[in-house]
Short mmCIF file of C-alpha atoms in Angstrom, two decimals:
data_model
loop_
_atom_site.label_atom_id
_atom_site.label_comp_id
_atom_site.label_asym_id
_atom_site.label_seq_id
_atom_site.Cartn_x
_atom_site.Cartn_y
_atom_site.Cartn_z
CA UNK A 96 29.46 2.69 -13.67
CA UNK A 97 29.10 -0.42 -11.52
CA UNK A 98 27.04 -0.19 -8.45
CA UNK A 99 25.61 -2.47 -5.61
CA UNK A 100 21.98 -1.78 -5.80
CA UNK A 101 19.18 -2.49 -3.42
CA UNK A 102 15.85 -2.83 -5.33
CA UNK A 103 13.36 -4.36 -2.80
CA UNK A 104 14.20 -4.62 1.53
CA UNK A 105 15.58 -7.85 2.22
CA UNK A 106 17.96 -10.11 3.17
CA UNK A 107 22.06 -9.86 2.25
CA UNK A 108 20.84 -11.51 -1.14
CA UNK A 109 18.64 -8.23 -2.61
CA UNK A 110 22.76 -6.88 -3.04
CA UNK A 111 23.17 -6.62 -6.43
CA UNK A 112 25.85 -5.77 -8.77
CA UNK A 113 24.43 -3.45 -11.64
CA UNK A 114 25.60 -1.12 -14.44
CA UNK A 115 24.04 2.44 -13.99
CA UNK A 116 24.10 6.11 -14.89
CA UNK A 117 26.97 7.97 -13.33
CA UNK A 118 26.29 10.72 -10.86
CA UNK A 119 25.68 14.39 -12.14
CA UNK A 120 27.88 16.68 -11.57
CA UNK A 121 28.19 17.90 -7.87
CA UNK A 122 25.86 20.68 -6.46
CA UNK A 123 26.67 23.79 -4.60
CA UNK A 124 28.98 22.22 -1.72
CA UNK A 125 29.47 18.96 -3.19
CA UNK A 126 31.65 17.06 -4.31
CA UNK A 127 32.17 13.89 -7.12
CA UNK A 128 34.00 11.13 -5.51
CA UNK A 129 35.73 8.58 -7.54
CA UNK A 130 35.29 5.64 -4.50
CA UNK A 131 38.21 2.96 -4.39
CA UNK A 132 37.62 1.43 -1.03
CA UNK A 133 33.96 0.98 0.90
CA UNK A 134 33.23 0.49 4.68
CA UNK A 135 30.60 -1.87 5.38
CA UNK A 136 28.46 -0.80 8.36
CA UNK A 137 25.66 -2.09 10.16
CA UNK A 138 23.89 1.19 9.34
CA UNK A 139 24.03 -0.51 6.09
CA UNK A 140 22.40 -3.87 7.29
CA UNK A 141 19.27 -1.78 9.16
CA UNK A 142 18.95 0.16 5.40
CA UNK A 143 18.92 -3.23 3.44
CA UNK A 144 16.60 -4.36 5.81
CA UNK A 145 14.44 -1.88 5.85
CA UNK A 146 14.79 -1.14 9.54
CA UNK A 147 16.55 2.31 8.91
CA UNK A 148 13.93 3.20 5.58
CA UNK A 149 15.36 4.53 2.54
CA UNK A 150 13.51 4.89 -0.59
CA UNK A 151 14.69 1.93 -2.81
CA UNK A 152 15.95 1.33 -4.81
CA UNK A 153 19.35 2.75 -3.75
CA UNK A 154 23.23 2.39 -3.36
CA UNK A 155 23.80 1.42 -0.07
CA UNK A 156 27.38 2.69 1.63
CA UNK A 157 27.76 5.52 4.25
CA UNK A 158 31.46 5.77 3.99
CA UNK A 159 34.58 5.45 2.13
CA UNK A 160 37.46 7.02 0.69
CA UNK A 161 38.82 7.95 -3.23
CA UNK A 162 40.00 10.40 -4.96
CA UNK A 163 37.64 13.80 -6.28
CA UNK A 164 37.01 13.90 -9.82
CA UNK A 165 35.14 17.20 -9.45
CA UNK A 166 33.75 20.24 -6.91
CA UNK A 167 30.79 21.50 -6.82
CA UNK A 168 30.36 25.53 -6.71
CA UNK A 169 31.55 27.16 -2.95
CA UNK A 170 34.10 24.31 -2.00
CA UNK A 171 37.40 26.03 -1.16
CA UNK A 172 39.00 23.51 0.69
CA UNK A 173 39.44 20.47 -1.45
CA UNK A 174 40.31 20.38 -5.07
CA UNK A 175 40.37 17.82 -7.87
CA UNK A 176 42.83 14.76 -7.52
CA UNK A 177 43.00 15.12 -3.42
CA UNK A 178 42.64 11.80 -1.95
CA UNK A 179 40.00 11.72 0.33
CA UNK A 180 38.07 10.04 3.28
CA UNK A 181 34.08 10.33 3.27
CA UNK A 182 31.51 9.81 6.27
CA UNK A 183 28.16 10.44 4.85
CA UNK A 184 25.73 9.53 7.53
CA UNK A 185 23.17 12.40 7.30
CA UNK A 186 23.05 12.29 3.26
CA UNK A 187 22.09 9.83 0.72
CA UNK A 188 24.41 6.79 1.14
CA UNK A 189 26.13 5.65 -2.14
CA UNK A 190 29.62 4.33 -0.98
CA UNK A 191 29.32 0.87 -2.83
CA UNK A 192 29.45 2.36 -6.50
CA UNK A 193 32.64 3.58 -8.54
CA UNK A 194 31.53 7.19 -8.07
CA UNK A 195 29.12 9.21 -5.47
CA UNK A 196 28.11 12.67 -4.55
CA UNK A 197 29.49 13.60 -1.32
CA UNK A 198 28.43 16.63 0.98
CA UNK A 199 31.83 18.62 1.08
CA UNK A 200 31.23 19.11 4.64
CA UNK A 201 31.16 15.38 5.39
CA UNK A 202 34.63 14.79 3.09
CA UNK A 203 38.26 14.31 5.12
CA UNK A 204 41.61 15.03 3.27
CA UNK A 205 43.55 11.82 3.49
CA UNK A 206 47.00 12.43 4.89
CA UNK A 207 49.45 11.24 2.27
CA UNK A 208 50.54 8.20 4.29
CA UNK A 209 47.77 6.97 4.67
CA UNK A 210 46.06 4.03 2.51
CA UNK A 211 42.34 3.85 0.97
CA UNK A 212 41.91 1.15 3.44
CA UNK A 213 42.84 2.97 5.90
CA UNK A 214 40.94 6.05 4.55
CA UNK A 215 37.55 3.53 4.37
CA UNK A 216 38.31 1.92 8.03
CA UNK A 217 38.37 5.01 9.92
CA UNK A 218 35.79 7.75 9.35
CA UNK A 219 32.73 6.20 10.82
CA UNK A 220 33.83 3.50 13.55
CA UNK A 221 37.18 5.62 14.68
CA UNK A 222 34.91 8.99 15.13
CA UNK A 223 32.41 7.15 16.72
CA UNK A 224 34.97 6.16 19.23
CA UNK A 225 36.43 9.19 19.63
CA UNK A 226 32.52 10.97 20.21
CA UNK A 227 31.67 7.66 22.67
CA UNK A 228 34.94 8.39 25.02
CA UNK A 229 34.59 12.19 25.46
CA UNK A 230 31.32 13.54 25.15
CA UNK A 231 29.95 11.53 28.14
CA UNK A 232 31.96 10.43 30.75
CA UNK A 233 35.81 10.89 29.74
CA UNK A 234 37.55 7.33 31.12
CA UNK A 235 40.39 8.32 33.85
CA UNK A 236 42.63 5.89 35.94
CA UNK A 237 40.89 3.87 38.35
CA UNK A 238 37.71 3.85 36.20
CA UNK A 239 36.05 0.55 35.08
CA UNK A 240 35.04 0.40 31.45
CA UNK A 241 32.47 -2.10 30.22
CA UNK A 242 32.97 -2.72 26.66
CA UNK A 243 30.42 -4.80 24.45
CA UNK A 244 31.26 -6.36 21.47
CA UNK A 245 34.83 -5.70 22.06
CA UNK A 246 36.25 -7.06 18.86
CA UNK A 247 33.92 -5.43 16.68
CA UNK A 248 34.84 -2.29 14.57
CA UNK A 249 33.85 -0.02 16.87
CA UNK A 250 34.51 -2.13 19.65
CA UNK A 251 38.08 -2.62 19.16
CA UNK A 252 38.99 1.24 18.68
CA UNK A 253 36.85 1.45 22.35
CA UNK A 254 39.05 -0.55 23.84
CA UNK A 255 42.43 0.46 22.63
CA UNK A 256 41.11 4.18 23.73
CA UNK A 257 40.25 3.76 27.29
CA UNK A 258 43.15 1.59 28.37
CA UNK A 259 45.24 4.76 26.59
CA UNK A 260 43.17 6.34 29.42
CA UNK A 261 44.41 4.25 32.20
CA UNK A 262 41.05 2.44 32.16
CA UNK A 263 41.12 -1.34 33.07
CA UNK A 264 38.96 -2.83 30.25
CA UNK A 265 36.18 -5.67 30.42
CA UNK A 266 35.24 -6.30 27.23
CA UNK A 267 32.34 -9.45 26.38
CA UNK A 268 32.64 -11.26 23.05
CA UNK A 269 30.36 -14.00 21.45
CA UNK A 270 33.44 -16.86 21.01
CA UNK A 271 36.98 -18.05 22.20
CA UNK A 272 38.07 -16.44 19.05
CA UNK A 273 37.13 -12.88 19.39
CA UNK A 274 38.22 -13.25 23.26
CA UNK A 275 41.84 -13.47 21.90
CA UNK A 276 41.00 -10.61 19.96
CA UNK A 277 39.95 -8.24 22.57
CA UNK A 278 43.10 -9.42 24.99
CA UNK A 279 45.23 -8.62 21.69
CA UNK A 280 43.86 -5.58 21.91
CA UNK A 281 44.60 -4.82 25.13
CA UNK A 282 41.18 -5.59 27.30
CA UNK A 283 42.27 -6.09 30.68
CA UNK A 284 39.12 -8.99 31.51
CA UNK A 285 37.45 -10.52 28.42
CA UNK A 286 33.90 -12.34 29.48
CA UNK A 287 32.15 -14.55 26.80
CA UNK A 288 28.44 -13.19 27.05
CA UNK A 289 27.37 -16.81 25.24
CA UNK A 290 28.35 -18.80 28.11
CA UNK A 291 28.40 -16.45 31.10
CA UNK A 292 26.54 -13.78 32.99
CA UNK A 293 28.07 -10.81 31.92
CA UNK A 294 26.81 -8.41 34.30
CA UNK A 295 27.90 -11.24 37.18
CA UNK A 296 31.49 -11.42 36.09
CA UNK A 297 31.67 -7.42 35.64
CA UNK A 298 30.52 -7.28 39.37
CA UNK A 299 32.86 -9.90 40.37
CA UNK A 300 35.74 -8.43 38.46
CA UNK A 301 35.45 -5.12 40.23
CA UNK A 302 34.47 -6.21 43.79
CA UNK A 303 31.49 -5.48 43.19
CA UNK A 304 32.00 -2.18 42.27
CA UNK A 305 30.29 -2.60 38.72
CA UNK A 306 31.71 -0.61 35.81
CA UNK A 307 31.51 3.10 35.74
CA UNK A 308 31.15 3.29 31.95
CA UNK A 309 29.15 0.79 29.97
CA UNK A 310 29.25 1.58 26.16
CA UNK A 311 26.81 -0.54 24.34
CA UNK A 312 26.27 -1.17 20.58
CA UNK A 313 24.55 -4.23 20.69
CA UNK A 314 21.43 -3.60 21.98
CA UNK A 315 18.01 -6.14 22.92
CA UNK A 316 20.51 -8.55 24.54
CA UNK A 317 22.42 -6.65 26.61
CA UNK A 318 19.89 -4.06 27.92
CA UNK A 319 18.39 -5.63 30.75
CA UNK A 320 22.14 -6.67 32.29
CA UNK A 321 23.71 -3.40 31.69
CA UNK A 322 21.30 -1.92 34.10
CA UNK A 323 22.95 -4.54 36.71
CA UNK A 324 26.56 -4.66 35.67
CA UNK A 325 26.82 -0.66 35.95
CA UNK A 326 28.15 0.94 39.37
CA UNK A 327 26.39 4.03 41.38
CA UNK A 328 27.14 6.83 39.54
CA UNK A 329 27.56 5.41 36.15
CA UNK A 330 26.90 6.06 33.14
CA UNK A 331 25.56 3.71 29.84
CA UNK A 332 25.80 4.68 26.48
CA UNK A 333 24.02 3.47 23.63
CA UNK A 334 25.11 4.13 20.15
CA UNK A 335 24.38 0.97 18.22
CA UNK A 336 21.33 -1.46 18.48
CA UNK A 337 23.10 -4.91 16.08
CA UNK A 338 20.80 -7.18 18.14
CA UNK A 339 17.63 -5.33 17.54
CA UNK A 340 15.97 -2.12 20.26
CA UNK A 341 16.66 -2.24 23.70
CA UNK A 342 13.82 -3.87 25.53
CA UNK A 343 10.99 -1.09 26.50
CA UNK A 344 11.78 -0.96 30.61
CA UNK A 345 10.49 0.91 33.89
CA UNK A 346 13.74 2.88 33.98
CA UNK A 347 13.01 5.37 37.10
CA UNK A 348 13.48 3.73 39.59
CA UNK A 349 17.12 1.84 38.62
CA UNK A 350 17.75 5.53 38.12
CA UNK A 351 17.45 6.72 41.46
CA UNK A 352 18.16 3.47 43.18
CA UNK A 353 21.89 3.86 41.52
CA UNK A 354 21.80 7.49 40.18
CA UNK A 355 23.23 6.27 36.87
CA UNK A 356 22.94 8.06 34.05
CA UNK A 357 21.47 6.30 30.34
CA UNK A 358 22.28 8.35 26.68
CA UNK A 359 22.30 7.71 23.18
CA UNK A 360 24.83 8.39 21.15
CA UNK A 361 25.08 9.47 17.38
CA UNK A 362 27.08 11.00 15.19
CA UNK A 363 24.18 12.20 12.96
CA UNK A 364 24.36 15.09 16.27
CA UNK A 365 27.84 15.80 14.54
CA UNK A 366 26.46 19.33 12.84
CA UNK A 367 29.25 20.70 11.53
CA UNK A 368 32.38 20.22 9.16
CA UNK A 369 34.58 22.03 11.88
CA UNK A 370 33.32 19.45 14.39
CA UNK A 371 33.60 16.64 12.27
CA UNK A 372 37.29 17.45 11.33
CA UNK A 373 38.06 18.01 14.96
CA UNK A 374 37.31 14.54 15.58
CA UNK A 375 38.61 12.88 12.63
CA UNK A 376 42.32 14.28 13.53
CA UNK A 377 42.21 13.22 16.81
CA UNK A 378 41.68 9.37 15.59
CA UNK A 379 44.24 10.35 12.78
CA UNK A 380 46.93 11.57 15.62
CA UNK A 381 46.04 8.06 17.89
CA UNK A 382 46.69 6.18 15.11
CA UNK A 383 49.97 8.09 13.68
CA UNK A 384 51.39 7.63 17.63
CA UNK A 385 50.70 4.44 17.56
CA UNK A 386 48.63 3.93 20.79
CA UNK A 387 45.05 3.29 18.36
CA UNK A 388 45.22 0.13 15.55
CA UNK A 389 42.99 -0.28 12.92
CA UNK A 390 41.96 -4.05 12.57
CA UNK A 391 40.28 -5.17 8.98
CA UNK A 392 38.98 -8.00 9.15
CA UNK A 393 38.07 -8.95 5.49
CA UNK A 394 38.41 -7.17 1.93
CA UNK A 395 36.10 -8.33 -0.37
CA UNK A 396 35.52 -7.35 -4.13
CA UNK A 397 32.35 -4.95 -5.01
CA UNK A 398 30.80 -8.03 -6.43
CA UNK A 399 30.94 -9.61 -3.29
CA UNK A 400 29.25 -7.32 -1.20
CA UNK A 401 26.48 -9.55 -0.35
CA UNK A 402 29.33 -12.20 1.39
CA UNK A 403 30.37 -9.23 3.31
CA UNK A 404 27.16 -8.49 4.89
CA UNK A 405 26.52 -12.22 6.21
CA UNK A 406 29.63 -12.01 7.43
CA UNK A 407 28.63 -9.18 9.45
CA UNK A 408 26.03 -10.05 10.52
CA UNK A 409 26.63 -13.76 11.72
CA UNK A 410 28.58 -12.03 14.39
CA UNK A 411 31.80 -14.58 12.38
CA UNK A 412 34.15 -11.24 11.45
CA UNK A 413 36.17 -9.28 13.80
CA UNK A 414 37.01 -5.73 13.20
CA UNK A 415 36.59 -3.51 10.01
CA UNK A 416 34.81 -4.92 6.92
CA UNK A 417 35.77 -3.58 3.34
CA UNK A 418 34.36 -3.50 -0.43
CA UNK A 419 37.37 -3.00 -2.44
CA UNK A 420 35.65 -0.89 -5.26
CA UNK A 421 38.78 -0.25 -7.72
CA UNK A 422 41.46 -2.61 -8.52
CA UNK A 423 44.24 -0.58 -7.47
CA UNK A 424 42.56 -0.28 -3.38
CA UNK A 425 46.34 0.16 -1.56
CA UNK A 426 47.39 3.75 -3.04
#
């Protein structure tokens, strides 16, 4: 079968197209996928690189979505030929190949009217979302929500959630670009984090209130300013680091002077199928009423996989990267 490989940690140009051995069959609660559409991730980027180890070399890809060519002894609940969704972010990543082993635990039946685009856009970014607005502090009316990287993947879903909330939205973006993005998307205030002081604007947009939720996947650059831009009684939420670790800080005493609260989010916590599943419907039901949008912003061919990670990661793309793995990627 064909394959992206990583061989050696590197740069976007150690993705390489290869011809290898086809998976065994599935284990005991397994399953053999037969992959036609990839998500690229920057949990993919931090493997390549090295920064989130794997033993190489390796298939990169934590999720997807295909059709099962065979189960493994003990599944009940899926068969052979069911169109399928995959997440596989505690397990050995393999998404960017024409067939993986999948944990039947981490494996969501795709509802018939939905497309393997779809199926490969949703599973990660869309739960993540879902995990983000109500495990910590559940957006209501009235609340501020500060939104970074708001016409990202994950980014956009935020957004579209917590105005369904009756949350007015500040979202910060890198360019004029992804700006009209986030407003598209229904962000209430849009700041451009390259040119202004986001954590100044936030204030000034609220009255100097400061924004009751901050949800952060970017990281070293936003870090310090978050701890600013937040009100008393707030809360920030990590769940993504795409401009390297937050910067090491004396934290106690912003803690007490504004009684915020500071967690990390991640949906390797996620420890069971019925959990999982819970989740995944509830993006599935958003997105069926129409209130939650999926934006992909690029399909490229398996081949191309390495275009697709620069593009990630020159902050360029907005919304959901794909590998289209089979020909055939719409049905």
């Amino acid at each position: 079968m064909k394959a992206i490989r990583v061989e050696t940690n590197g740069g976007p140009e150690v993705l390489t197209l290869r011809s290898i051995d086809l998976p065994s069959e599935p284990g005991p609660g397994q399953v053999l996928v037969r992959v036609v559409v990839a998500g690229v991730n920057f949990m993919d980027v931090g493997q390549r690189r090295g920064t989130s180890p794997r033993v190489v070399p390796f298939t990169p890809g934590v999720e997807g979505s295909g059709v099962v060519e065979a189960v493994g002894e003990g599944v009940a609940h899926l068969k052979v030929k069911d169109r399928v969704a995959f997440v596989a972010f505690t397990s050995q990543p393999g998404a960017y190949s024409e067939y993986t082993v999948v944990d039947a635990s981490r494996v969501i039946p795709l509802p018939d009217d939905f497309t393997f685009e779809q199926g490969a856009a949703f599973p990660l970014q869309g739960i993540t979302a879902q995990y983000l607005i109500n495990e910590f502090r559940h957006p209501t009316r009235g609340d501020f929500v500060l939104v970074h990287a708001a016409a990202g993947g994950v980014g956009a879903l935020l957004v579209q959630w917590a105005r369904h909330l009756g949350a007015t939205v500040i979202g910060t973006v890198s360019s004029q670009a992804k700006a009209q993005e986030a407003r598209a998307l229904g962000a209430h205030h849009v700041i451009l984090y390259t040119e202004h002081d986001f954590a100044a604007e936030t204030k000034e947009l609220t009255g100097g209130h400061g924004a009751d939720l901050v949800l952060d996947g970017v990281g070293g650059t936003t870090c310090m300013g978050n701890l600013d831009a937040v009100a008393v009684r707030g809360s920030i939420v990590y769940f993504g680091a795409s401009s390297g670790l937050p910067k090491p800080i004396d934290v106690f005493p912003l803690l007490v002077q504004k009684s915020i609260s500071v967690s990390g989010a991640s949906l390797a916590q996620l420890r069971t199928s019925e959990e999982l599943h819970r989740r995944a419907n509830e993006v599935i039901a958003g997105l069926r009423e129409g209130w939650l949008e999926l934006t992909v912003g690029g399909v490229f061919p398996l081949a191309r996989a390495e275009q697709a990670h620069r593009a990630l990661e020159s902050r360029t793309s907005t919304g959901k990267l794909l590998l289209a793995v089979a020909e055939q990627s719409s049905r």
